[in-house]
């Protein structure tokens, strides 16, 4: 299956003081089909296709991992908190049932 044009969005502060706790917000546009709906025209089930795994890393260390199930809404949004230790990349990866991954990387600037 061809990879769709799914663009994850991530929001972190532009600058954080060392030792401060900051909020990370993520949103990914995805239909999250449960496999329980049927096509009105054909009566056939729409195949399940959900993002089942989300992982966030900070400087290569996993800081958040979520395993999602069909009850998760379309366009899943996540928010969580992280302690600012040092400047570096935050990488966010979403994996769906087709083993397609959607990745977004942002740089965190830690001062002080």
Coordinates of C-alpha atoms in Angstrom, one line a residue:
X1 CA 0.0 0.0 0.0
X2 CA 1.3 3.4 -0.9
X3 CA 2.2 5.7 2.0
X4 CA -0.4 8.3 2.5
X5 CA 0.3 12.0 3.1
X6 CA 0.0 11.9 6.9
X7 CA 1.7 14.8 8.6
X8 CA 2.1 14.6 12.3
X9 CA 2.2 17.8 14.3
X10 CA 4.2 18.4 17.5
X11 CA 4.3 21.4 19.8
X12 CA 7.1 21.9 22.3
X13 CA 8.4 25.2 23.8
X14 CA 11.0 27.1 21.7
X15 CA 13.2 27.4 24.8
X16 CA 13.2 25.7 28.2
X17 CA 15.2 26.2 31.3
X18 CA 17.3 23.2 32.5
X19 CA 15.4 21.2 35.1
X20 CA 12.0 22.7 34.1
X21 CA 9.1 20.4 33.3
X22 CA 7.5 21.2 29.9
X23 CA 4.4 20.0 28.1
X24 CA 4.6 18.2 24.7
X25 CA 1.5 18.1 22.5
X26 CA 1.1 15.9 19.4
X27 CA -1.6 15.4 16.8
X28 CA -1.6 13.1 13.8
X29 CA -4.3 13.0 11.2
X30 CA -5.4 9.4 10.7
X31 CA -8.8 7.8 10.1
X32 CA -8.3 5.1 12.8
X33 CA -10.7 2.6 11.2
X34 CA -11.9 0.1 13.8
X35 CA -12.8 -2.7 11.4
X36 CA -16.3 -2.7 12.7
X37 CA -17.9 -0.3 10.2
X38 CA -19.4 -1.4 6.9
X39 CA -19.6 0.3 3.5
X40 CA -23.2 1.5 3.0
X41 CA -23.1 0.7 -0.8
X42 CA -21.6 -2.8 -0.6
X43 CA -22.3 -3.9 2.9
X44 CA -18.7 -5.1 3.3
X45 CA -16.6 -4.3 6.4
X46 CA -14.1 -1.5 6.2
X47 CA -10.7 -3.1 7.1
X48 CA -9.2 -2.2 10.5
X49 CA -6.5 0.4 10.2
X50 CA -5.4 2.1 13.3
X51 CA -2.2 3.6 14.7
X52 CA -1.5 1.2 17.4
X53 CA 1.8 2.4 18.7
X54 CA 3.3 5.9 19.6
X55 CA 6.8 6.4 20.9
X56 CA 8.5 9.6 21.8
X57 CA 12.3 9.8 22.5
X58 CA 14.4 12.7 23.9
X59 CA 18.1 12.6 23.1
X60 CA 17.7 8.9 22.2
X61 CA 15.9 7.9 25.4
X62 CA 12.3 6.8 25.3
X63 CA 10.2 9.2 27.4
X64 CA 6.7 8.1 26.3
X65 CA 5.2 5.0 24.8
X66 CA 1.5 4.3 24.1
X67 CA -0.2 1.3 22.8
X68 CA -3.6 2.2 21.3
X69 CA -6.6 0.1 20.6
X70 CA -9.6 0.5 18.2
X71 CA -11.5 2.6 20.7
X72 CA -8.9 5.4 20.1
X73 CA -10.5 8.3 18.2
X74 CA -9.5 9.4 14.7
X75 CA -6.8 12.0 14.6
X76 CA -5.2 11.0 17.9
X77 CA -4.0 13.8 20.2
X78 CA -1.5 13.2 23.0
X79 CA -0.1 15.5 25.7
X80 CA 2.5 14.6 28.2
X81 CA 5.2 16.2 30.3
X82 CA 9.0 15.9 30.2
X83 CA 11.9 17.3 32.3
X84 CA 14.3 19.4 30.3
X85 CA 17.8 18.1 30.8
X86 CA 19.9 19.2 27.8
X87 CA 19.3 20.5 24.3
X88 CA 18.7 17.8 21.7
X89 CA 16.3 16.1 19.3
X90 CA 12.9 14.8 20.3
X91 CA 11.7 12.2 17.9
X92 CA 8.0 11.1 17.6
X93 CA 7.0 7.9 15.8
X94 CA 3.5 6.6 15.1
X95 CA 3.1 3.0 13.7
X96 CA -0.1 1.7 12.1
X97 CA -1.6 -1.7 11.4
X98 CA 0.2 -1.8 8.0
X99 CA 3.5 -1.2 9.8
X100 CA 3.8 2.2 8.1
X101 CA 5.5 4.7 10.4
X102 CA 5.0 8.4 10.5
X103 CA 7.9 10.4 12.1
X104 CA 8.4 14.0 13.3
X105 CA 11.6 15.3 14.9
X106 CA 12.0 18.7 16.7
X107 CA 15.0 20.2 18.4
X108 CA 14.6 21.2 22.0
X109 CA 16.7 24.2 23.1
X110 CA 17.6 24.0 26.8
X111 CA 19.1 27.1 28.5
X112 CA 20.6 27.8 31.9

